[in-house]
């Protein structure tokens, strides 16, 4: 479909489904105020989020606000994620070195798997953020990947993929 603005309305029109060429829906119109309120409400709704997902989201936001702690260790935050298949843990992924302007230089991906408890997600995220930012993350993280010559950076290559263990 195509979303456009027509005066004080938002219009959904031109529905397309390549798998079903006969698919046809009528144009839908919403007042701009109604549409913007619903988009805002949907963006703030976290009722679908499971506890580990909430911890991952909150921890990533907290770490991104404090990326200066990674500069000391020449790392960058790649992401924090959770899987519904692993409701009791989250994963933190870092890149080293942080600015890889030259793609031919060696690089590493560090990862950490952190346990999640039944405590409130905001409390857990705050505690994990304090723990992670207290020191060099490379000291507690594992090498999860990198370039073929990454051992030049002084870290041993992992014997197996830690996420497959």
PDB file of N, CA, C and O in Angstrom, residues 90-134:
ATOM      1  N   UNK A  90      20.194 -12.683  27.683  1.00  0.00           N
ATOM      2  CA  UNK A  90      20.339 -11.699  26.606  1.00  0.00           C
ATOM      3  C   UNK A  90      21.769 -11.762  26.104  1.00  0.00           C
ATOM      4  O   UNK A  90      22.643 -12.354  26.751  1.00  0.00           O
ATOM      5  N   UNK A  91      22.017 -11.138  24.963  1.00  0.00           N
ATOM      6  CA  UNK A  91      23.340 -11.146  24.355  1.00  0.00           C
ATOM      7  C   UNK A  91      23.773  -9.704  24.074  1.00  0.00           C
ATOM      8  O   UNK A  91      22.990  -8.912  23.561  1.00  0.00           O
ATOM      9  N   UNK A  92      25.027  -9.412  24.408  1.00  0.00           N
ATOM     10  CA  UNK A  92      25.621  -8.100  24.144  1.00  0.00           C
ATOM     11  C   UNK A  92      26.758  -8.327  23.153  1.00  0.00           C
ATOM     12  O   UNK A  92      27.596  -9.208  23.360  1.00  0.00           O
ATOM     13  N   UNK A  93      26.783  -7.551  22.077  1.00  0.00           N
ATOM     14  CA  UNK A  93      27.785  -7.719  21.034  1.00  0.00           C
ATOM     15  C   UNK A  93      28.532  -6.404  20.833  1.00  0.00           C
ATOM     16  O   UNK A  93      27.919  -5.346  20.668  1.00  0.00           O
ATOM     17  N   UNK A  94      29.877  -6.502  20.851  1.00  0.00           N
ATOM     18  CA  UNK A  94      30.761  -5.348  20.676  1.00  0.00           C
ATOM     19  C   UNK A  94      31.683  -5.588  19.488  1.00  0.00           C
ATOM     20  O   UNK A  94      32.014  -6.731  19.177  1.00  0.00           O
ATOM     21  N   UNK A  95      32.121  -4.506  18.859  1.00  0.00           N
ATOM     22  CA  UNK A  95      33.101  -4.578  17.777  1.00  0.00           C
ATOM     23  C   UNK A  95      34.402  -3.940  18.249  1.00  0.00           C
ATOM     24  O   UNK A  95      34.387  -2.961  18.988  1.00  0.00           O
ATOM     25  N   UNK A  96      35.529  -4.514  17.817  1.00  0.00           N
ATOM     26  CA  UNK A  96      36.865  -3.998  18.162  1.00  0.00           C
ATOM     27  C   UNK A  96      37.756  -4.167  16.942  1.00  0.00           C
ATOM     28  O   UNK A  96      37.785  -5.252  16.379  1.00  0.00           O
ATOM     29  N   UNK A  97      38.478  -3.145  16.514  1.00  0.00           N
ATOM     30  CA  UNK A  97      38.457  -1.768  17.018  1.00  0.00           C
ATOM     31  C   UNK A  97      37.181  -1.042  16.606  1.00  0.00           C
ATOM     32  O   UNK A  97      36.482  -1.468  15.705  1.00  0.00           O
ATOM     33  N   UNK A  98      36.933   0.075  17.268  1.00  0.00           N
ATOM     34  CA  UNK A  98      35.647   0.767  17.106  1.00  0.00           C
ATOM     35  C   UNK A  98      35.490   1.434  15.747  1.00  0.00           C
ATOM     36  O   UNK A  98      34.427   1.413  15.175  1.00  0.00           O
ATOM     37  N   UNK A  99      36.521   2.050  15.232  1.00  0.00           N
ATOM     38  CA  UNK A  99      36.435   2.725  13.925  1.00  0.00           C
ATOM     39  C   UNK A  99      37.229   1.923  12.913  1.00  0.00           C
ATOM     40  O   UNK A  99      38.447   2.000  12.876  1.00  0.00           O
ATOM     41  N   UNK A 100      36.509   1.174  12.096  1.00  0.00           N
ATOM     42  CA  UNK A 100      37.175   0.326  11.110  1.00  0.00           C
ATOM     43  C   UNK A 100      37.119   0.993   9.737  1.00  0.00           C
ATOM     44  O   UNK A 100      36.499   0.488   8.812  1.00  0.00           O
ATOM     45  N   UNK A 101      37.777   2.126   9.611  1.00  0.00           N
ATOM     46  CA  UNK A 101      37.766   2.849   8.341  1.00  0.00           C
ATOM     47  C   UNK A 101      38.461   2.025   7.257  1.00  0.00           C
ATOM     48  O   UNK A 101      38.059   2.051   6.102  1.00  0.00           O
ATOM     49  N   UNK A 102      39.513   1.295   7.638  1.00  0.00           N
ATOM     50  CA  UNK A 102      40.233   0.458   6.688  1.00  0.00           C
ATOM     51  C   UNK A 102      39.727  -0.974   6.829  1.00  0.00           C
ATOM     52  O   UNK A 102      40.037  -1.666   7.801  1.00  0.00           O
ATOM     53  N   UNK A 103      38.950  -1.422   5.869  1.00  0.00           N
ATOM     54  CA  UNK A 103      38.323  -2.751   5.941  1.00  0.00           C
ATOM     55  C   UNK A 103      39.348  -3.880   5.874  1.00  0.00           C
ATOM     56  O   UNK A 103      39.027  -5.014   6.188  1.00  0.00           O
ATOM     57  N   UNK A 104      40.590  -3.565   5.483  1.00  0.00           N
ATOM     58  CA  UNK A 104      41.614  -4.607   5.389  1.00  0.00           C
ATOM     59  C   UNK A 104      42.293  -4.890   6.724  1.00  0.00           C
ATOM     60  O   UNK A 104      43.025  -5.861   6.848  1.00  0.00           O
ATOM     61  N   UNK A 105      42.064  -4.053   7.732  1.00  0.00           N
ATOM     62  CA  UNK A 105      42.678  -4.275   9.037  1.00  0.00           C
ATOM     63  C   UNK A 105      41.902  -5.325   9.817  1.00  0.00           C
ATOM     64  O   UNK A 105      40.689  -5.480   9.638  1.00  0.00           O
ATOM     65  N   UNK A 106      42.587  -6.057  10.716  1.00  0.00           N
ATOM     66  CA  UNK A 106      41.876  -7.073  11.497  1.00  0.00           C
ATOM     67  C   UNK A 106      40.836  -6.460  12.429  1.00  0.00           C
ATOM     68  O   UNK A 106      40.994  -5.334  12.895  1.00  0.00           O
ATOM     69  N   UNK A 107      39.774  -7.225  12.716  1.00  0.00           N
ATOM     70  CA  UNK A 107      38.719  -6.782  13.627  1.00  0.00           C
ATOM     71  C   UNK A 107      38.157  -8.003  14.350  1.00  0.00           C
ATOM     72  O   UNK A 107      38.281  -9.131  13.889  1.00  0.00           O
ATOM     73  N   UNK A 108      37.560  -7.726  15.485  1.00  0.00           N
ATOM     74  CA  UNK A 108      36.947  -8.768  16.304  1.00  0.00           C
ATOM     75  C   UNK A 108      35.533  -8.395  16.690  1.00  0.00           C
ATOM     76  O   UNK A 108      35.221  -7.215  16.843  1.00  0.00           O
ATOM     77  N   UNK A 109      34.737  -9.424  16.894  1.00  0.00           N
ATOM     78  CA  UNK A 109      33.405  -9.251  17.464  1.00  0.00           C
ATOM     79  C   UNK A 109      33.442  -9.955  18.825  1.00  0.00           C
ATOM     80  O   UNK A 109      33.745 -11.141  18.907  1.00  0.00           O
ATOM     81  N   UNK A 110      33.199  -9.184  19.879  1.00  0.00           N
ATOM     82  CA  UNK A 110      33.133  -9.738  21.222  1.00  0.00           C
ATOM     83  C   UNK A 110      31.671  -9.921  21.601  1.00  0.00           C
ATOM     84  O   UNK A 110      30.828  -9.098  21.252  1.00  0.00           O
ATOM     85  N   UNK A 111      31.389 -10.974  22.342  1.00  0.00           N
ATOM     86  CA  UNK A 111      30.027 -11.199  22.779  1.00  0.00           C
ATOM     87  C   UNK A 111      29.962 -11.652  24.218  1.00  0.00           C
ATOM     88  O   UNK A 111      30.906 -12.242  24.751  1.00  0.00           O
ATOM     89  N   UNK A 112      28.846 -11.353  24.836  1.00  0.00           N
ATOM     90  CA  UNK A 112      28.564 -11.780  26.206  1.00  0.00           C
ATOM     91  C   UNK A 112      27.127 -12.272  26.259  1.00  0.00           C
ATOM     92  O   UNK A 112      26.240 -11.640  25.704  1.00  0.00           O
ATOM     93  N   UNK A 113      26.928 -13.381  26.929  1.00  0.00           N
ATOM     94  CA  UNK A 113      25.589 -13.873  27.206  1.00  0.00           C
ATOM     95  C   UNK A 113      25.339 -13.644  28.681  1.00  0.00           C
ATOM     96  O   UNK A 113      26.122 -14.114  29.522  1.00  0.00           O
ATOM     97  N   UNK A 114      24.308 -12.898  28.996  1.00  0.00           N
ATOM     98  CA  UNK A 114      24.033 -12.509  30.379  1.00  0.00           C
ATOM     99  C   UNK A 114      22.712 -13.110  30.845  1.00  0.00           C
ATOM    100  O   UNK A 114      21.712 -13.060  30.120  1.00  0.00           O
ATOM    101  N   UNK A 115      22.694 -13.660  32.060  1.00  0.00           N
ATOM    102  CA  UNK A 115      21.462 -14.252  32.570  1.00  0.00           C
ATOM    103  C   UNK A 115      20.433 -13.195  32.948  1.00  0.00           C
ATOM    104  O   UNK A 115      20.773 -12.094  33.377  1.00  0.00           O
ATOM    105  N   UNK A 116      19.169 -13.555  32.793  1.00  0.00           N
ATOM    106  CA  UNK A 116      18.053 -12.685  33.155  1.00  0.00           C
ATOM    107  C   UNK A 116      17.279 -13.371  34.276  1.00  0.00           C
ATOM    108  O   UNK A 116      17.043 -14.571  34.237  1.00  0.00           O
ATOM    109  N   UNK A 117      16.882 -12.587  35.252  1.00  0.00           N
ATOM    110  CA  UNK A 117      16.149 -13.124  36.404  1.00  0.00           C
ATOM    111  C   UNK A 117      14.690 -12.677  36.354  1.00  0.00           C
ATOM    112  O   UNK A 117      14.250 -12.059  35.390  1.00  0.00           O
ATOM    113  N   UNK A 118      13.980 -12.948  37.409  1.00  0.00           N
ATOM    114  CA  UNK A 118      12.577 -12.536  37.510  1.00  0.00           C
ATOM    115  C   UNK A 118      12.431 -11.112  38.032  1.00  0.00           C
ATOM    116  O   UNK A 118      11.312 -10.608  38.147  1.00  0.00           O
ATOM    117  N   UNK A 119      13.545 -10.446  38.343  1.00  0.00           N
ATOM    118  CA  UNK A 119      13.485  -9.062  38.816  1.00  0.00           C
ATOM    119  C   UNK A 119      12.931  -8.150  37.725  1.00  0.00           C
ATOM    120  O   UNK A 119      12.939  -8.496  36.539  1.00  0.00           O
ATOM    121  N   UNK A 120      12.499  -6.977  38.108  1.00  0.00           N
ATOM    122  CA  UNK A 120      11.953  -6.009  37.152  1.00  0.00           C
ATOM    123  C   UNK A 120      12.996  -5.701  36.066  1.00  0.00           C
ATOM    124  O   UNK A 120      14.175  -5.520  36.370  1.00  0.00           O
ATOM    125  N   UNK A 121      12.585  -5.660  34.794  1.00  0.00           N
ATOM    126  CA  UNK A 121      13.527  -5.383  33.710  1.00  0.00           C
ATOM    127  C   UNK A 121      14.342  -4.105  33.915  1.00  0.00           C
ATOM    128  O   UNK A 121      15.536  -4.085  33.632  1.00  0.00           O
ATOM    129  N   UNK A 122      13.715  -3.041  34.430  1.00  0.00           N
ATOM    130  CA  UNK A 122      14.453  -1.787  34.617  1.00  0.00           C
ATOM    131  C   UNK A 122      15.549  -1.948  35.661  1.00  0.00           C
ATOM    132  O   UNK A 122      16.647  -1.401  35.508  1.00  0.00           O
ATOM    133  N   UNK A 123      15.286  -2.701  36.715  1.00  0.00           N
ATOM    134  CA  UNK A 123      16.296  -2.950  37.754  1.00  0.00           C
ATOM    135  C   UNK A 123      17.440  -3.773  37.180  1.00  0.00           C
ATOM    136  O   UNK A 123      18.618  -3.462  37.389  1.00  0.00           O
ATOM    137  N   UNK A 124      17.105  -4.814  36.434  1.00  0.00           N
ATOM    138  CA  UNK A 124      18.149  -5.654  35.841  1.00  0.00           C
ATOM    139  C   UNK A 124      19.009  -4.866  34.861  1.00  0.00           C
ATOM    140  O   UNK A 124      20.233  -4.991  34.865  1.00  0.00           O
ATOM    141  N   UNK A 125      18.377  -4.078  34.004  1.00  0.00           N
ATOM    142  CA  UNK A 125      19.133  -3.298  33.022  1.00  0.00           C
ATOM    143  C   UNK A 125      20.075  -2.329  33.717  1.00  0.00           C
ATOM    144  O   UNK A 125      21.232  -2.172  33.305  1.00  0.00           O
ATOM    145  N   UNK A 126      19.608  -1.697  34.762  1.00  0.00           N
ATOM    146  CA  UNK A 126      20.445  -0.753  35.508  1.00  0.00           C
ATOM    147  C   UNK A 126      21.644  -1.461  36.133  1.00  0.00           C
ATOM    148  O   UNK A 126      22.778  -0.968  36.051  1.00  0.00           O
ATOM    149  N   UNK A 127      21.425  -2.618  36.739  1.00  0.00           N
ATOM    150  CA  UNK A 127      22.514  -3.372  37.360  1.00  0.00           C
ATOM    151  C   UNK A 127      23.506  -3.884  36.318  1.00  0.00           C
ATOM    152  O   UNK A 127      24.724  -3.814  36.521  1.00  0.00           O
ATOM    153  N   UNK A 128      23.001  -4.391  35.204  1.00  0.00           N
ATOM    154  CA  UNK A 128      23.891  -4.878  34.145  1.00  0.00           C
ATOM    155  C   UNK A 128      24.696  -3.738  33.534  1.00  0.00           C
ATOM    156  O   UNK A 128      25.884  -3.889  33.259  1.00  0.00           O
ATOM    157  N   UNK A 129      24.066  -2.597  33.340  1.00  0.00           N
ATOM    158  CA  UNK A 129      24.791  -1.434  32.801  1.00  0.00           C
ATOM    159  C   UNK A 129      25.928  -1.031  33.733  1.00  0.00           C
ATOM    160  O   UNK A 129      27.052  -0.794  33.282  1.00  0.00           O
ATOM    161  N   UNK A 130      25.659  -0.981  35.029  1.00  0.00           N
ATOM    162  CA  UNK A 130      26.700  -0.615  36.000  1.00  0.00           C
ATOM    163  C   UNK A 130      27.834  -1.639  35.977  1.00  0.00           C
ATOM    164  O   UNK A 130      29.010  -1.273  35.998  1.00  0.00           O
ATOM    165  N   UNK A 131      27.471  -2.909  35.901  1.00  0.00           N
ATOM    166  CA  UNK A 131      28.498  -3.962  35.883  1.00  0.00           C
ATOM    167  C   UNK A 131      29.339  -3.899  34.616  1.00  0.00           C
ATOM    168  O   UNK A 131      30.572  -3.977  34.665  1.00  0.00           O
ATOM    169  N   UNK A 132      28.690  -3.722  33.466  1.00  0.00           N
ATOM    170  CA  UNK A 132      29.418  -3.706  32.199  1.00  0.00           C
ATOM    171  C   UNK A 132      30.320  -2.481  32.055  1.00  0.00           C
ATOM    172  O   UNK A 132      31.416  -2.578  31.509  1.00  0.00           O
ATOM    173  N   UNK A 133      29.861  -1.341  32.517  1.00  0.00           N
ATOM    174  CA  UNK A 133      30.632  -0.103  32.332  1.00  0.00           C
ATOM    175  C   UNK A 133      31.699   0.095  33.401  1.00  0.00           C
ATOM    176  O   UNK A 133      32.449   1.070  33.350  1.00  0.00           O
ATOM    177  N   UNK A 134      31.805  -0.835  34.339  1.00  0.00           N
ATOM    178  CA  UNK A 134      32.793  -0.704  35.421  1.00  0.00           C
ATOM    179  C   UNK A 134      34.216  -1.024  34.976  1.00  0.00           C
ATOM    180  O   UNK A 134      35.161  -0.683  35.682  1.00  0.00           O
TER     181      UNK A 134
END
